[in-house]
Amino acid sequence: MKRFEGKVALVTGAASGMGKASALRLAAEGAKVLLGDLNAEGNQATANEIEAAGGVAHAVAFNAADEASCKALVQAAVDQFGGLDVVVNAAGIASFYHLHELTNDIFNKFITINLTSVFTICREAMPHLKKTKGNIVNFASLNAKVMTAYQTAYCASKAGVAAITKCMAQEFEADGVRANVICPGGIETPMVKNIRFPEGLNRRLLANLQPLGRKGEPEEVAALVAFLASSEASYISGEDIFIDGGARSAL
Ligand SMILES: NC(=O)c1ccc[n+]([C@@H]2O[C@H](COP(=O)([O-])OP(=O)(O)OC[C@H]3O[C@@H](n4cnc5c(N)ncnc54)[C@H](O)[C@@H]3O)[C@@H](O)[C@H]2O)c1
């Protein structure tokens, strides 16, 4: 028996990296997956890959910066597949900035895309999750707990994701809805490969970013997503689970 047979999962950030790996994993385990990403081509490619492997997927254009788009994404999952069991919020952005470069517009962009979108999607999904006794897996980061120079906006957004997820876990525990946060360390994805570092930064201040031995693979994180989203994790809620190769414990 596949763990997600008969279940519906919504996955954001499904065009790339850990969102894509999570969507592939959930679909391989039987979930019908609704995929959302700003990168429409990549999102459709993930849907095609799932269907080529015999799974069920539907790709929807989605902009996390837009409240209406967040609401429409949840509605699309319900319209397409008749309900919602699992929500995985993986869409996000990351960059490094000197404080003096970090305008309010840039700061607010991080908060809107990385945090407000997660809040909106969870709020809109909650009535549906209450019906199915479903659950939420939100992507925060090692940077939800370990703060890094030049990442003021990113760290604020990810600490916020951890906070709101735990609040929701408390509020909806009695309804049978679980909510957990995944906090990856350095994972080998396009986000990390293409990350922007500003001129003139002090590398010594970034020492806590060094992974132990190697970076993680998106599939290793997807395995954790699938476990947390499954009934095997039925007594785990309100947790932030670090998947960082031991990096946090070394700090
Ligand atoms: N890679 C890491 O080392 C790492 C570490 C900790 C946390 N994270 C978090 O994990 C999540 C997944 O990251 P990843 O490394 O797989 O990155 P990624 O860049 O490979 O994937 C992120 C996806 O989000 C999408 N996205 C970005 N802005 C969007 C928007 N406005 N609307 C809709 N989609 C949008 C992108 O198109 C992309 O497909 C992110 O939330 C990230 O912050 C990553």
XYZ file of C-alpha atoms and ligand atoms in Angstrom:
295
model
C 0.000 0.000 0.000
C 1.378 3.382 -1.010
C 1.292 5.918 1.819
C -0.595 8.587 -0.171
C -3.042 6.484 -2.159
C -6.308 8.452 -2.413
C -4.706 11.615 -1.012
C -4.373 15.045 -2.575
C -1.241 17.141 -2.027
C -0.584 20.758 -2.927
C 3.108 21.580 -3.437
C 4.494 25.065 -4.082
C 7.924 25.633 -5.579
C 7.349 22.478 -7.591
C 9.405 23.555 -10.612
C 12.752 23.137 -8.889
C 14.844 21.794 -6.055
C 13.147 20.466 -2.950
C 9.596 21.394 -3.993
C 10.038 19.391 -7.168
C 11.630 16.450 -5.347
C 8.793 16.499 -2.787
C 6.132 16.542 -5.511
C 7.791 13.626 -7.311
C 8.059 11.654 -4.068
C 4.459 12.247 -2.959
C 3.186 11.367 -6.432
C 5.322 8.216 -6.548
C 3.676 7.203 -3.278
C 0.204 7.631 -4.755
C -0.787 11.260 -4.109
C -2.536 13.349 -6.711
C -0.443 16.496 -6.708
C -1.364 20.076 -7.512
C 1.800 21.954 -8.426
C 2.309 25.717 -8.102
C 5.301 27.755 -9.225
C 6.157 31.096 -10.797
C 8.232 29.172 -13.326
C 5.330 27.863 -15.408
C 7.540 25.898 -17.780
C 9.431 24.126 -14.987
C 6.184 23.494 -13.124
C 4.638 21.862 -16.187
C 7.814 19.835 -16.697
C 7.432 18.417 -13.181
C 3.801 17.525 -13.928
C 4.885 15.839 -17.152
C 7.566 13.860 -15.310
C 5.029 12.676 -12.750
C 2.531 11.641 -15.411
C 5.211 9.884 -17.462
C 5.927 7.793 -14.362
C 2.234 6.876 -14.062
C 1.274 9.479 -11.440
C -1.376 12.194 -11.372
C -0.417 15.874 -11.398
C -1.836 19.224 -12.405
C 0.331 22.312 -12.845
C -1.062 25.766 -12.054
C 0.557 29.156 -12.651
C 1.234 30.648 -9.225
C 2.851 33.783 -7.858
C 3.548 33.641 -4.138
C 3.829 37.429 -4.080
C 0.132 37.759 -4.877
C -2.581 37.012 -2.292
C -5.199 36.269 -4.951
C -2.850 33.757 -6.577
C -2.280 31.993 -3.235
C -6.038 31.708 -2.715
C -6.580 30.516 -6.283
C -3.937 27.815 -5.872
C -5.748 26.243 -2.930
C -9.063 26.483 -4.758
C -7.487 24.879 -7.827
C -6.448 21.836 -5.787
C -9.963 21.418 -4.426
C -11.580 21.994 -7.828
C -9.204 19.651 -9.613
C -9.045 16.794 -7.126
C -12.044 17.269 -4.822
C -10.258 18.011 -1.549
C -6.922 18.524 0.129
C -4.925 16.266 2.487
C -1.393 17.659 2.429
C 0.043 21.136 1.886
C 3.770 21.547 1.224
C 4.986 25.144 1.005
C 8.436 25.060 -0.601
C 8.412 28.132 -2.873
C 10.891 30.728 -1.728
C 13.719 33.105 -2.514
C 17.133 33.657 -0.916
C 19.922 36.238 -1.288
C 22.561 37.999 0.746
C 22.569 41.777 1.218
C 24.574 44.302 3.154
C 22.136 46.033 5.482
C 22.565 49.333 3.633
C 21.475 47.649 0.362
C 18.391 46.146 1.929
C 15.640 48.579 0.962
C 12.165 48.222 2.406
C 11.010 47.002 -0.988
C 13.515 44.141 -0.955
C 12.840 43.335 2.702
C 9.090 43.292 2.101
C 9.532 41.103 -0.978
C 11.206 38.447 1.178
C 8.463 38.645 3.767
C 5.705 38.515 1.152
C 7.085 35.589 -0.856
C 8.654 33.518 1.930
C 6.230 34.195 4.779
C 2.946 35.888 3.838
C 2.295 33.418 1.024
C 2.747 30.501 3.435
C 0.340 32.153 5.871
C -2.254 32.792 3.144
C -2.078 29.294 1.688
C -2.333 27.664 5.115
C -5.277 29.839 6.110
C -7.119 29.098 2.883
C -6.294 25.383 3.059
C -7.318 24.949 6.694
C -11.079 24.401 6.178
C -10.231 21.657 3.678
C -7.556 20.106 5.910
C -10.011 20.034 8.809
C -12.343 17.909 6.690
C -9.626 15.364 5.847
C -7.624 15.645 9.095
C -4.778 16.574 6.826
C -1.464 18.238 7.509
C 0.973 20.960 6.541
C 4.710 20.765 5.892
C 6.265 24.216 5.556
C 9.816 24.906 4.449
C 11.704 27.207 6.783
C 15.494 26.838 6.997
C 18.401 26.302 9.333
C 18.147 30.085 9.237
C 14.914 29.920 11.198
C 17.135 29.297 14.249
C 20.703 30.045 13.204
C 21.025 33.657 12.153
C 23.531 34.632 9.491
C 25.195 37.900 8.488
C 23.799 39.522 5.343
C 20.573 37.503 5.572
C 18.438 39.858 7.657
C 15.399 39.557 5.395
C 15.719 35.837 4.721
C 16.222 34.915 8.384
C 13.279 37.080 9.448
C 11.040 35.415 6.885
C 12.097 31.884 7.844
C 11.858 32.458 11.598
C 8.367 33.728 10.806
C 7.494 30.536 8.926
C 8.535 28.463 11.943
C 6.465 30.675 14.237
C 3.255 30.660 12.229
C 3.446 26.920 11.618
C 3.725 26.218 15.339
C 0.844 28.595 16.086
C -1.340 26.747 13.587
C -0.285 23.378 15.000
C -1.598 24.543 18.386
C -4.787 26.124 17.079
C -5.858 23.141 14.989
C -4.578 20.254 17.094
C -8.107 19.609 18.347
C -9.317 19.375 14.738
C -6.806 16.655 13.961
C -4.707 18.831 11.651
C -0.915 18.609 12.068
C 1.592 21.260 10.986
C 5.382 20.904 10.932
C 8.357 22.891 9.702
C 11.324 21.532 7.803
C 14.593 23.370 8.383
C 17.143 22.347 5.765
C 20.809 23.251 5.935
C 22.771 23.481 2.686
C 20.945 21.457 0.037
C 22.218 21.105 -3.521
C 19.551 23.023 -5.487
C 19.460 25.836 -8.068
C 18.759 28.285 -5.216
C 22.140 27.567 -3.657
C 23.997 27.394 -6.971
C 22.666 30.767 -8.117
C 22.656 32.637 -4.826
C 23.750 36.270 -4.858
C 26.581 37.410 -2.610
C 27.253 41.159 -2.437
C 30.623 42.756 -3.023
C 32.909 43.274 -0.071
C 31.380 40.842 2.390
C 33.383 39.470 5.283
C 33.619 35.710 4.614
C 34.553 35.014 8.227
C 31.021 36.037 9.215
C 29.598 33.262 7.035
C 31.486 30.458 8.778
C 28.254 29.013 10.170
C 27.021 28.382 6.629
C 29.595 25.714 5.896
C 27.963 22.309 5.575
C 29.559 19.340 7.276
C 31.290 17.213 4.660
C 28.761 17.641 1.887
C 25.552 19.370 0.931
C 22.276 17.479 1.151
C 20.313 16.259 -1.848
C 16.721 17.373 -2.550
C 15.605 13.733 -2.487
C 16.860 13.354 1.093
C 14.612 16.246 2.079
C 11.696 14.895 0.048
C 11.904 11.664 2.051
C 11.434 13.700 5.232
C 8.535 15.636 3.696
C 6.820 12.379 2.774
C 7.350 10.930 6.245
C 5.987 14.018 8.024
C 3.025 14.235 5.653
C 2.168 10.559 6.115
C 0.178 8.882 8.862
C 3.449 7.378 10.128
C 4.092 10.825 11.647
C 0.634 10.957 13.230
C 1.980 12.053 16.645
C 4.391 14.693 15.298
C 3.038 18.237 15.154
C 4.329 21.716 15.902
C 7.914 20.559 15.351
C 10.764 22.157 13.484
C 12.797 19.297 12.066
C 16.364 20.124 11.052
C 17.854 18.292 8.095
C 21.343 19.701 7.873
C 23.853 16.873 8.084
C 24.569 17.794 11.692
C 25.438 21.440 10.981
C 23.267 22.939 13.725
C 24.585 20.705 16.456
C 28.141 21.720 15.542
C 27.444 25.420 16.172
N 18.646 24.913 -0.857
C 18.934 25.158 0.421
O 20.084 24.985 0.863
C 17.852 25.618 1.367
C 18.166 25.655 2.727
C 17.176 26.022 3.620
C 15.914 26.330 3.189
N 15.626 26.299 1.864
C 14.236 26.611 1.484
O 13.689 25.487 0.823
C 12.700 25.912 -0.117
C 13.015 25.303 -1.471
O 14.261 25.827 -1.900
P 15.148 25.176 -3.045
O 16.534 25.180 -2.534
O 14.534 23.935 -3.525
O 15.089 26.352 -4.123
P 14.798 26.397 -5.681
O 15.210 27.776 -6.092
O 15.382 25.229 -6.379
O 13.207 26.284 -5.740
C 12.381 27.326 -5.289
C 11.185 27.421 -6.200
O 10.357 28.503 -5.738
C 9.854 29.164 -6.867
N 9.477 30.544 -6.565
C 10.297 31.573 -6.252
N 9.586 32.709 -6.132
C 8.292 32.363 -6.370
C 7.091 33.104 -6.400
N 7.059 34.432 -6.193
N 5.941 32.442 -6.658
C 5.950 31.107 -6.916
N 7.061 30.368 -6.919
C 8.217 30.995 -6.650
C 10.986 29.124 -7.888
O 10.522 29.349 -9.209
C 11.554 27.733 -7.657
O 10.970 26.793 -8.527
C 12.744 27.439 -0.106
O 11.694 27.915 0.709
C 14.081 27.751 0.513
O 14.087 29.001 1.154
C 16.571 25.966 0.939
